[in-house]
mmCIF file of C-alpha atoms in Angstrom:
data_model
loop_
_atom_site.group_PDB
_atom_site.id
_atom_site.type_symbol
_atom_site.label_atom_id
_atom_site.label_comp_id
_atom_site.label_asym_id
_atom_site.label_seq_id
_atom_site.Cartn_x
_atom_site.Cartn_y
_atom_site.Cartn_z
ATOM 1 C CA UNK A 1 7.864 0.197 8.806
ATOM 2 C CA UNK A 2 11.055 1.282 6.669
ATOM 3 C CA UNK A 3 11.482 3.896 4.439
ATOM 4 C CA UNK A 4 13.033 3.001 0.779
ATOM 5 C CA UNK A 5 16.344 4.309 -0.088
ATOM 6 C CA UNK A 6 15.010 5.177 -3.734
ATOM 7 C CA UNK A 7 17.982 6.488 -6.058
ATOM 8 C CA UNK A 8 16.421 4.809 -9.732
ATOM 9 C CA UNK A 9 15.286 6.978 -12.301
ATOM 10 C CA UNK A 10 15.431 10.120 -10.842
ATOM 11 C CA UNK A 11 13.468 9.469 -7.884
ATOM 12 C CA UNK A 12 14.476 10.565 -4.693
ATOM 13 C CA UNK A 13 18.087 11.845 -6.397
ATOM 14 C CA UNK A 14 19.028 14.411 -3.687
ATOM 15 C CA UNK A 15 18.839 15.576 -0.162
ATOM 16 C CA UNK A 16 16.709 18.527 -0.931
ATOM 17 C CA UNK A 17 14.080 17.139 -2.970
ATOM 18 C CA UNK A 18 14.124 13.911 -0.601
ATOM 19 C CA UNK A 19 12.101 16.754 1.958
ATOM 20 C CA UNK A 20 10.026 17.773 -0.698
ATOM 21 C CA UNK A 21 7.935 15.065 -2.605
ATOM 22 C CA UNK A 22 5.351 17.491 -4.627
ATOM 23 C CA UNK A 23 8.780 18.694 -6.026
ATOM 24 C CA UNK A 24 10.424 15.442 -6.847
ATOM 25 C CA UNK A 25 10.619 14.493 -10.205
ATOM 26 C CA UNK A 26 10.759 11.132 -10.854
ATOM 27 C CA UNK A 27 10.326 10.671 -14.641
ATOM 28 C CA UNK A 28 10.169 13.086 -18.016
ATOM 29 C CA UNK A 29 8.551 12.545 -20.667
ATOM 30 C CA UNK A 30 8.225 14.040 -24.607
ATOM 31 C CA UNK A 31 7.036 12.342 -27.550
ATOM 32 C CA UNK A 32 4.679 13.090 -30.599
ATOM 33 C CA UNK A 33 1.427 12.421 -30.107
ATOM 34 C CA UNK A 34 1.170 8.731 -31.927
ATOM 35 C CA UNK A 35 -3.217 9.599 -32.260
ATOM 36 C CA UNK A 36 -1.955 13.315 -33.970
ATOM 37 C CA UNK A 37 1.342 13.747 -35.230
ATOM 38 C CA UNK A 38 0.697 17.485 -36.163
ATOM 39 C CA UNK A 39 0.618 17.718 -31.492
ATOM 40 C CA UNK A 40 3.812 17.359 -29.162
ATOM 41 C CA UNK A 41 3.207 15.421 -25.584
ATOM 42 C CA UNK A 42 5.269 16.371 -22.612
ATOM 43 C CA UNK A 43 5.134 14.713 -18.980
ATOM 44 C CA UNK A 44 6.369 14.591 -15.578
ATOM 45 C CA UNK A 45 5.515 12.659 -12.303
ATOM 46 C CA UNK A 46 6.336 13.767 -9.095
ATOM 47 C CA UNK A 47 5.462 12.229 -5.365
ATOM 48 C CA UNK A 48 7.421 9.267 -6.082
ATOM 49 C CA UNK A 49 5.973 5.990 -4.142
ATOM 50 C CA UNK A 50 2.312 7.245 -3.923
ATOM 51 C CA UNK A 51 -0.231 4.662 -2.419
ATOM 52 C CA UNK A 52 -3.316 4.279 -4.915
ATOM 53 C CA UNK A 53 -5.877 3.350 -2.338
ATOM 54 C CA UNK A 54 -5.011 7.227 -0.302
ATOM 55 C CA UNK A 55 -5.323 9.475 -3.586
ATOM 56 C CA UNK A 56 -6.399 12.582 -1.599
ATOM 57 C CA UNK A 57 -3.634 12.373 0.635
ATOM 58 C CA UNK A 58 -1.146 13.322 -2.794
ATOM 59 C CA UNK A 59 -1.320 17.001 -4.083
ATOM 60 C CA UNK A 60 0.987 19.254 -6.066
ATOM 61 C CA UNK A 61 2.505 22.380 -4.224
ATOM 62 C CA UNK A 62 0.768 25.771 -4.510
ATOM 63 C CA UNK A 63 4.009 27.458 -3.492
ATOM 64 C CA UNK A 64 6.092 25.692 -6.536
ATOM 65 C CA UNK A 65 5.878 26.710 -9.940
ATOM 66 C CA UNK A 66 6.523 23.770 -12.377
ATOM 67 C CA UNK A 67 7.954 24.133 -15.517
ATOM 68 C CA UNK A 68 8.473 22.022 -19.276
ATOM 69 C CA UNK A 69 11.314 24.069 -21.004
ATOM 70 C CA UNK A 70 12.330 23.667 -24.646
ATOM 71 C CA UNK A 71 15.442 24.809 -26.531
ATOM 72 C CA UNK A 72 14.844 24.436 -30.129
ATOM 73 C CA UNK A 73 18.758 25.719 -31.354
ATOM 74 C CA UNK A 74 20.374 23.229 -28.783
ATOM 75 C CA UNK A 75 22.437 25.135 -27.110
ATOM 76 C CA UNK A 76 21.271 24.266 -23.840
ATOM 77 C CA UNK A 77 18.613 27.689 -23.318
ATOM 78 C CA UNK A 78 15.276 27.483 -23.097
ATOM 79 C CA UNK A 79 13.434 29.293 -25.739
ATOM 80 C CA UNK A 80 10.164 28.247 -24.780
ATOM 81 C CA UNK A 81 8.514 27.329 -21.913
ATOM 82 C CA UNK A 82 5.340 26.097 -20.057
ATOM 83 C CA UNK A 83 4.733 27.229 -16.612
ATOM 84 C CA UNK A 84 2.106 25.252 -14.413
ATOM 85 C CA UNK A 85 0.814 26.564 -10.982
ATOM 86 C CA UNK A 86 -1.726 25.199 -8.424
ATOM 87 C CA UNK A 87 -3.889 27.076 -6.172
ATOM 88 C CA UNK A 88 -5.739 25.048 -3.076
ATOM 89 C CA UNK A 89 -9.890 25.269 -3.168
ATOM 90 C CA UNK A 90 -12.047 25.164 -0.300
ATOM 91 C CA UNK A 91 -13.356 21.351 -0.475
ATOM 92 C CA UNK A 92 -9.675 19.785 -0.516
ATOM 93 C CA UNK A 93 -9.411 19.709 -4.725
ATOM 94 C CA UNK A 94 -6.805 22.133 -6.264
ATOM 95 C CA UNK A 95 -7.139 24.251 -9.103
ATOM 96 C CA UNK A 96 -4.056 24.046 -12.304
ATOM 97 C CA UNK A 97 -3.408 26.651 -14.475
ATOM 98 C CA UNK A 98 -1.208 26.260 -17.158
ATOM 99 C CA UNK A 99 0.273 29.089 -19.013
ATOM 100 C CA UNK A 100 2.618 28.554 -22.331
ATOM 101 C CA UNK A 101 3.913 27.542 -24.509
ATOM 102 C CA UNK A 102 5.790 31.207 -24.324
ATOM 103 C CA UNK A 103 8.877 32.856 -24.355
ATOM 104 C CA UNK A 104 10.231 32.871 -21.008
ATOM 105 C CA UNK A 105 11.094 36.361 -19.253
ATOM 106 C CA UNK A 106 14.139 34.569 -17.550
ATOM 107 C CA UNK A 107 15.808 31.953 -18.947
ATOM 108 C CA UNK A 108 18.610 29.377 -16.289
ATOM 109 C CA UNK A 109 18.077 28.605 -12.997
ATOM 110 C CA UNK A 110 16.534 31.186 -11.689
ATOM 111 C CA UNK A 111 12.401 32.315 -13.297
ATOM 112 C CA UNK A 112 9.451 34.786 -13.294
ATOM 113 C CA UNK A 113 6.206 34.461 -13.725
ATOM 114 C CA UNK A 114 4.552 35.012 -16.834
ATOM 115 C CA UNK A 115 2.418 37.471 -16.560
ATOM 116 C CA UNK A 116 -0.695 36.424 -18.746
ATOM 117 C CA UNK A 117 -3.817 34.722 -19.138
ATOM 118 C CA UNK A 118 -3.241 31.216 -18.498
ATOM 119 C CA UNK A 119 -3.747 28.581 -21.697
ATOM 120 C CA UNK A 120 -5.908 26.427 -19.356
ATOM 121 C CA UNK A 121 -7.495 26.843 -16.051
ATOM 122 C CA UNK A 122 -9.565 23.845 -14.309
ATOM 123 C CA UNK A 123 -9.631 20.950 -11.799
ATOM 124 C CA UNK A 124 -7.071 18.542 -11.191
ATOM 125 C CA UNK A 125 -7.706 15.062 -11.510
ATOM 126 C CA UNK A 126 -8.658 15.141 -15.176
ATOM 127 C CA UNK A 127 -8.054 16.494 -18.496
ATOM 128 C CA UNK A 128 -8.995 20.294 -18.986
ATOM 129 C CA UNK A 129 -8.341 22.466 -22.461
ATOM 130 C CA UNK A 130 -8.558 23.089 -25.708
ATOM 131 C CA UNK A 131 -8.651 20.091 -28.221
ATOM 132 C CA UNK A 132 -7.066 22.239 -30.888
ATOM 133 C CA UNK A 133 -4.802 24.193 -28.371
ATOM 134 C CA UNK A 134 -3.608 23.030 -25.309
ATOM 135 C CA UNK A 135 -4.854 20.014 -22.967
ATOM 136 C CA UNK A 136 -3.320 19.322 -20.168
ATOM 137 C CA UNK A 137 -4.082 16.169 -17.503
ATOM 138 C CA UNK A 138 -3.286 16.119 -13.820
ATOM 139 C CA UNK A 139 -3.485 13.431 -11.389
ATOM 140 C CA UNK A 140 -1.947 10.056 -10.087
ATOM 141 C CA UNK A 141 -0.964 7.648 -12.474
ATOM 142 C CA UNK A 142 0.887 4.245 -12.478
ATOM 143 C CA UNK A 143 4.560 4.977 -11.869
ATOM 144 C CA UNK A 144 6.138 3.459 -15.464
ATOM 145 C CA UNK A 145 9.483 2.723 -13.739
ATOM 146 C CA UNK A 146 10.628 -0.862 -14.026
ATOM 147 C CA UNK A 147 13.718 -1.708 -11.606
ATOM 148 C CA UNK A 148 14.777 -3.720 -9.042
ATOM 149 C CA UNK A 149 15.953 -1.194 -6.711
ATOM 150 C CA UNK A 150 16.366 -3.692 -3.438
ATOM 151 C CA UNK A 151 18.486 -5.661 -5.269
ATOM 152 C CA UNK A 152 20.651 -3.196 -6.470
ATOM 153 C CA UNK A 153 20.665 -1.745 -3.095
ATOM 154 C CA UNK A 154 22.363 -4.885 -2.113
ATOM 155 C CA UNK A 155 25.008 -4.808 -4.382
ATOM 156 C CA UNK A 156 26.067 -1.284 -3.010
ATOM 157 C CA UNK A 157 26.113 -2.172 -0.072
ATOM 158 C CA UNK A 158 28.092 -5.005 -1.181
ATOM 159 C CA UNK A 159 26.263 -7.750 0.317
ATOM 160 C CA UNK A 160 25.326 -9.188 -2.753
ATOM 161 C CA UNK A 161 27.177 -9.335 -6.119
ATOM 162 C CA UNK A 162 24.694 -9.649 -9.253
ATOM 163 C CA UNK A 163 20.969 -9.206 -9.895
ATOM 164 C CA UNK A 164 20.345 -12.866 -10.443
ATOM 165 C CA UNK A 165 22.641 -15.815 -8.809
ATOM 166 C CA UNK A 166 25.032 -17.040 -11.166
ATOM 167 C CA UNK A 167 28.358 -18.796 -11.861
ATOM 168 C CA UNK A 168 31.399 -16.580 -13.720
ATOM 169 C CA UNK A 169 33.561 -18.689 -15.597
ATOM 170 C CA UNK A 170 36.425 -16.544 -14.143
ATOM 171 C CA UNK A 171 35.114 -15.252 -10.452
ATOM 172 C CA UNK A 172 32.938 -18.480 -9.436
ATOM 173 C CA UNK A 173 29.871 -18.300 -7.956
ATOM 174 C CA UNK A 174 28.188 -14.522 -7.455
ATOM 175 C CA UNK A 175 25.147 -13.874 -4.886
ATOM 176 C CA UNK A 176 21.876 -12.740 -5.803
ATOM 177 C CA UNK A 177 18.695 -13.546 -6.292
ATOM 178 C CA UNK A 178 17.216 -16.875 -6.920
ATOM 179 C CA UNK A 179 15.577 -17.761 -10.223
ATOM 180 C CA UNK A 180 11.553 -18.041 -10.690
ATOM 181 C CA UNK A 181 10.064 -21.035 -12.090
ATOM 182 C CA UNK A 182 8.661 -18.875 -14.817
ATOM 183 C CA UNK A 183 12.532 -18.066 -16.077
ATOM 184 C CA UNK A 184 12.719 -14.803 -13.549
ATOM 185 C CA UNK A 185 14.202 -13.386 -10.814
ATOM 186 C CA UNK A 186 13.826 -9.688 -10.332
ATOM 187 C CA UNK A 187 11.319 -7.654 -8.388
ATOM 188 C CA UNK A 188 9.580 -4.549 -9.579
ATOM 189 C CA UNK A 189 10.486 -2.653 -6.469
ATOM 190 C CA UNK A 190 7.596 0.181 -8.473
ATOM 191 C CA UNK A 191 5.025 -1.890 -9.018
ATOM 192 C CA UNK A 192 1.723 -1.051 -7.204
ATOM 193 C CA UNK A 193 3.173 2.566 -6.569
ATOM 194 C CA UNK A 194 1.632 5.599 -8.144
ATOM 195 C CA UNK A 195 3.251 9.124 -8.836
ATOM 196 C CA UNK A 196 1.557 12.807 -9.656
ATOM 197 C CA UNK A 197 1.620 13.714 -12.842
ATOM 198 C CA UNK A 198 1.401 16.841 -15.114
ATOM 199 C CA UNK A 199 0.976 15.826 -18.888
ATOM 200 C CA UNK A 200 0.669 18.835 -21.254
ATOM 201 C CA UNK A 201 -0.062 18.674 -25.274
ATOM 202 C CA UNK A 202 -0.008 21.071 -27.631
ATOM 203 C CA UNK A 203 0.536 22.111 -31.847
ATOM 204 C CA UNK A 204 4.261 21.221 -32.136
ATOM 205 C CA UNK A 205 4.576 24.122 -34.638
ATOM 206 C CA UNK A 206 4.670 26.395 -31.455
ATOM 207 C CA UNK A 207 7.934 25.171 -30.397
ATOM 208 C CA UNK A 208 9.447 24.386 -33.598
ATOM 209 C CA UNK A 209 12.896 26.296 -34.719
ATOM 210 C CA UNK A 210 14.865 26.695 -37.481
ATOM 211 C CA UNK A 211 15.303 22.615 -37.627
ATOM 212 C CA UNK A 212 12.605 19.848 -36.404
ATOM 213 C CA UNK A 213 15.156 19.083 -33.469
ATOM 214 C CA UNK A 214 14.805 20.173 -30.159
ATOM 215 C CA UNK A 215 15.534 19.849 -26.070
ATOM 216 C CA UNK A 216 13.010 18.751 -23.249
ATOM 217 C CA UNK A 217 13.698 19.234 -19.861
ATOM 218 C CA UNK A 218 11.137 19.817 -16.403
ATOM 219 C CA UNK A 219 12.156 22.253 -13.747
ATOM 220 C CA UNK A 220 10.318 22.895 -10.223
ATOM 221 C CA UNK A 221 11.325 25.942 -8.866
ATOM 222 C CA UNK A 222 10.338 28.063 -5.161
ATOM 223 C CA UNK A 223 9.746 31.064 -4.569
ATOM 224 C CA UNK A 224 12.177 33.947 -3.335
ATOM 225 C CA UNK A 225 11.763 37.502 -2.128
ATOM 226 C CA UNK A 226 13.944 39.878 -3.735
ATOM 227 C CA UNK A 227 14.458 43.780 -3.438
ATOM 228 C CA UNK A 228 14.508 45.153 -7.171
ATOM 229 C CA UNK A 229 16.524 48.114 -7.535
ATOM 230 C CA UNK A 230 15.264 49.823 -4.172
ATOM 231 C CA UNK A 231 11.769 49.385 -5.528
ATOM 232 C CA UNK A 232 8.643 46.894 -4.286
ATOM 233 C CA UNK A 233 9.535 43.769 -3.486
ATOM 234 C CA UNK A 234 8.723 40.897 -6.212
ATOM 235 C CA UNK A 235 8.150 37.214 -6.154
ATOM 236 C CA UNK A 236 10.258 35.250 -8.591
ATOM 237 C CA UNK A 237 11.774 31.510 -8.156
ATOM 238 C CA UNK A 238 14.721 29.455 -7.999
ATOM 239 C CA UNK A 239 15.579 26.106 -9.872
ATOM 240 C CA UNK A 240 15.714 23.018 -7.002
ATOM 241 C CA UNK A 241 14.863 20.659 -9.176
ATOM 242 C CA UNK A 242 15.277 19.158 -13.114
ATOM 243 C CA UNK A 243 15.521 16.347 -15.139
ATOM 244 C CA UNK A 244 16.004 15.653 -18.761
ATOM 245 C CA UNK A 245 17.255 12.225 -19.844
ATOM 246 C CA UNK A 246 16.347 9.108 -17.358
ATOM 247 C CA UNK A 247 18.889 8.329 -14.396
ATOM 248 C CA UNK A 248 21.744 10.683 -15.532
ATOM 249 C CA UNK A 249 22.217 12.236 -12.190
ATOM 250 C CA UNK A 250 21.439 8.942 -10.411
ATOM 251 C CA UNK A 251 24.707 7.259 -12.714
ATOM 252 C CA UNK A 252 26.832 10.541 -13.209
ATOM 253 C CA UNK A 253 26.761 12.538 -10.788
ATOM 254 C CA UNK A 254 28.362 11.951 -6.756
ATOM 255 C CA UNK A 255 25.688 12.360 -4.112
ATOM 256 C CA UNK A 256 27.512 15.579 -2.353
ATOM 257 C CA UNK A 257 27.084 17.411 -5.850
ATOM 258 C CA UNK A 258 23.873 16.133 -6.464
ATOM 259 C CA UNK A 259 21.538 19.287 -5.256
ATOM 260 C CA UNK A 260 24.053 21.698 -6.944
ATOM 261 C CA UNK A 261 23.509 19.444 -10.433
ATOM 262 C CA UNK A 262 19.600 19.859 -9.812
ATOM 263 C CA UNK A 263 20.446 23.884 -9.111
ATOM 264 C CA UNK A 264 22.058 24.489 -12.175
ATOM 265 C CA UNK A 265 20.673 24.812 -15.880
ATOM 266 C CA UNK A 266 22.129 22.578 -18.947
ATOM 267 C CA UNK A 267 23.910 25.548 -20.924
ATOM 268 C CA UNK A 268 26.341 24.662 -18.207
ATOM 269 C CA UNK A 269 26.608 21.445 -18.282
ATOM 270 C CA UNK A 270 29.313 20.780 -20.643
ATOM 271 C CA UNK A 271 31.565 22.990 -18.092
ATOM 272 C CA UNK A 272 30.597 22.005 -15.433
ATOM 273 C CA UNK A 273 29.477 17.839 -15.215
ATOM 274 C CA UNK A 274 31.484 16.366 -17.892
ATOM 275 C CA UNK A 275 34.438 15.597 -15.695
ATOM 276 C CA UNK A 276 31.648 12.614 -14.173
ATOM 277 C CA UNK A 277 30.968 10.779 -17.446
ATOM 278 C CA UNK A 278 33.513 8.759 -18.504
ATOM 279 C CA UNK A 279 35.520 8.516 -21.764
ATOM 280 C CA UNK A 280 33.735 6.359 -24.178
ATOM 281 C CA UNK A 281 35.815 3.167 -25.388
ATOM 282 C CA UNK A 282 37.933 3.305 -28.505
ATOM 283 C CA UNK A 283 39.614 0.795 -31.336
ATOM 284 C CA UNK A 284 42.680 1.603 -30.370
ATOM 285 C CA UNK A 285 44.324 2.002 -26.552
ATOM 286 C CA UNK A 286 45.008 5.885 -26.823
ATOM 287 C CA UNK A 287 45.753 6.142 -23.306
ATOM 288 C CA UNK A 288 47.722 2.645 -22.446
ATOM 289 C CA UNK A 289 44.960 1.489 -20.057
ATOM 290 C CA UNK A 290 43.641 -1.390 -22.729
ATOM 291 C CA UNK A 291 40.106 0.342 -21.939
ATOM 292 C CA UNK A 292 39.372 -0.784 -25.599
ATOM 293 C CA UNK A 293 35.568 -2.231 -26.808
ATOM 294 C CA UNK A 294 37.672 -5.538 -28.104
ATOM 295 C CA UNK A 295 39.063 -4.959 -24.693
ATOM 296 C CA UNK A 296 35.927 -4.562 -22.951
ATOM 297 C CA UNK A 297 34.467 -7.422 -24.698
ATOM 298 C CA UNK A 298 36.842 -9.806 -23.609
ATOM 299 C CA UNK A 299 36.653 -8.824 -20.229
ATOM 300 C CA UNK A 300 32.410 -9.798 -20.383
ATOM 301 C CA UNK A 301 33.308 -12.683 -21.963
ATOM 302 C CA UNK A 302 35.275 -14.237 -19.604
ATOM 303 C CA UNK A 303 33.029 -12.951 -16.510
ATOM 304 C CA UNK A 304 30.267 -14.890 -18.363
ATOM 305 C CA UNK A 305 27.675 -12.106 -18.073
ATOM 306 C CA UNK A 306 27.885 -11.220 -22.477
ATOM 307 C CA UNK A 307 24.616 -12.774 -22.998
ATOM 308 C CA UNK A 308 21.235 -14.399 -21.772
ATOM 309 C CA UNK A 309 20.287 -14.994 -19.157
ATOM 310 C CA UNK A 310 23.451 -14.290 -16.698
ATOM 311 C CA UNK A 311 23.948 -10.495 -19.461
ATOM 312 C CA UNK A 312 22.508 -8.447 -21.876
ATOM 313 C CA UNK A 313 23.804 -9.273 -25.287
ATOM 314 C CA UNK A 314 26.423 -6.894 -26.574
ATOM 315 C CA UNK A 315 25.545 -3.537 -27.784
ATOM 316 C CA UNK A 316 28.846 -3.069 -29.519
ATOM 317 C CA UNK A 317 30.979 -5.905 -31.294
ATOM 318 C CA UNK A 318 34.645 -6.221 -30.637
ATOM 319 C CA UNK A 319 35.556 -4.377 -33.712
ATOM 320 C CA UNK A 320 33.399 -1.791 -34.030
ATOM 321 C CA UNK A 321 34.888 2.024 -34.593
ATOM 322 C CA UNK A 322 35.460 4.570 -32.161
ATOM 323 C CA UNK A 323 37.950 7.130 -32.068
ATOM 324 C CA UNK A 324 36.435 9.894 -29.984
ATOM 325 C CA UNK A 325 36.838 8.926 -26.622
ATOM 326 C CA UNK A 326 34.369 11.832 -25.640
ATOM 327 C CA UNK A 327 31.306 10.233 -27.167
ATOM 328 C CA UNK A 328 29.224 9.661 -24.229
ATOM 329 C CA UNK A 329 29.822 13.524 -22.959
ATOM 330 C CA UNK A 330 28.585 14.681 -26.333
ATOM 331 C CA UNK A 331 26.051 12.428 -26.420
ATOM 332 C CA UNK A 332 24.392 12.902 -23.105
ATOM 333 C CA UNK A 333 25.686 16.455 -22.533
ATOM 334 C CA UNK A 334 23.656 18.904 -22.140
ATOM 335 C CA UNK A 335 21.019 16.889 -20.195
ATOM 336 C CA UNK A 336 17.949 17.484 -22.133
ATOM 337 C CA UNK A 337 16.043 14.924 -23.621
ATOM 338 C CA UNK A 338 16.341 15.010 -27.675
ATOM 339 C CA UNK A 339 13.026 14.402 -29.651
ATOM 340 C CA UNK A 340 12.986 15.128 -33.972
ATOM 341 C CA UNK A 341 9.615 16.442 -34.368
#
């Protein structure tokens, strides 16, 4: 039996949360309810590559604390959060509490508890809470990833070449894999695989600033011991994990950096990641490399992989207008996921 090398989404995106699946994130989630548009639903999955016929083998930690943060100014701080905890029972289930949304009483990297009563209390496995406050669902769910992640495991390793086999006009004939009767060729390397999710929903009001704008991210954090000023000792946690948009540390950032990306917090980000995305193209060659979108396009073209079925059809036409070459970093920077409300 092998063991699969799973770097898609954001699951399995680092060393340290490849030893510690109930704190993996693989996907995040937030959208407006489309059954209540006055509500706000967030999501994450963790335990990436669950089995659904072993359910009871999958849990959440009790020693994490999981977290949805929001920043509704966008600069990269969350000003609200919600903090979910688990606690073990006696006949194998676990108990969820879910407390938020709130202000936090530490904002980055680095959390406390909140110490209140929590918004919902109740078995996992279900949906628990308040219709007109806060619901929240636990339990394993369909992993919604769609990817081909042997095949693109080939073509790092470099035995392979493409997705699907094809002929370039310009570099001949490029390995991969064979086309279906039915017009198809890749492999869901997710389907059939489950993952544990958290799914919280709540009055979007409560997290609503001074515009209808604002910045999802998940967290899982463990605990650490800490002297305070001479006094008792307290429990508080540190970041491991987070994720905001879909597969930006699996595309941006190199695998040595990777746990230090999933340490840090996004009012960083702009500091310290955007040396790893690249300048956007541009009409005009600013920089003498001819890394131009009329340049670009030519370069598809003549590879033969600018439309269906060899390509994707081009996002951008040859003369469209760019002239800030940093587009990308202020688009996906900080890595949060944006939703209007």
């Amino acid at each position: 039996m092998t063991t699969i090398p799973a770097r898609a989404a954001d699951h399995r995106d680092a060393p340290f949360v490849d030893g510690a699946p109930e704190g993996d994130i693989t996907d995040v989630f937030a959208f407006v309810d489309p059954n209540d548009s006055s509500r706000l639903v967030l999501a994450m999955g963790v335990n990436s590559f669950a089995v659904p016929s072993a359910p009871g083998t999958y849990s959440f930690s009790p020693d994490y604390l999981y977290q949805f943060k929001i920043d509704s100014n966008g600069n990269g701080v969350e000003d609200h959060v919600v903090q979910i905890t688990f606690r073990n029972v006696a006949n194998g289930g676990q108990i969820v509490q879910v407390v938020g949304p709130v202000r936090p009483a530490q904002t980055g990297a680095r959390n406390k508890l909140i110490a209140t009563v929590p918004a919902v209390q109740g078995l996992t496995g279900g949906t628990v809470g308040n219709p007109n406050g806060v619901l929240t669902f636990t339990g394993l769910r369909d992993d919604p990833f769609v990817f081909d992640l042997s095949q693109f495991n080939r073509i790092l390793a470099g035995s392979q070449e493409v997705f699907r086999d094809m002929t370039s006009p310009f570099l001949g004939p490029l390995r991969g894999r064979s086309l279906n009767g039915d017009g198809t060729s890749g492999v869901d390397s997710f389907n059939g695989f489950n993952a544990s999710y958290i799914a919280v929903s709540f009055p979007k009001s409560w997290v609503r600033g001074t515009t209808s704008k604002i910045g999802v991210w998940a967290t899982v954090s463990r605990p650490f011991i800490e002297l305070a000023n001479r006094g008792p000792l307290t429990r508080n946690y540190v970041q491991f994990e987070r994720m905001g948009q879909q597969a930006f540390a699996t595309v941006f950032i190199p695998k040595p950096l990777k746990d230090a990306f999933n340490f840090s917090a996004p009012a960083d980000d702009v500091a310290r990641w955007s040396q790893f995305v690249p300048d956007a193209l541009t009409t005009a060659d600013n920089d003498g490399t001819g890394n131009t979108i009329a340049g670009r396009v030519a370069v598809l073209g003549a590879v033969g992989v600018d439309a269906l079925p060899n390509g994707a059809p081009l996002l951008l036409p040859a003369n469209f207008g760019n002239t800030n070459r940093n587009l990308l970093r202020v688009a996906l920077l900080p890595d949060v996921l944006r939703l209007d409300l």
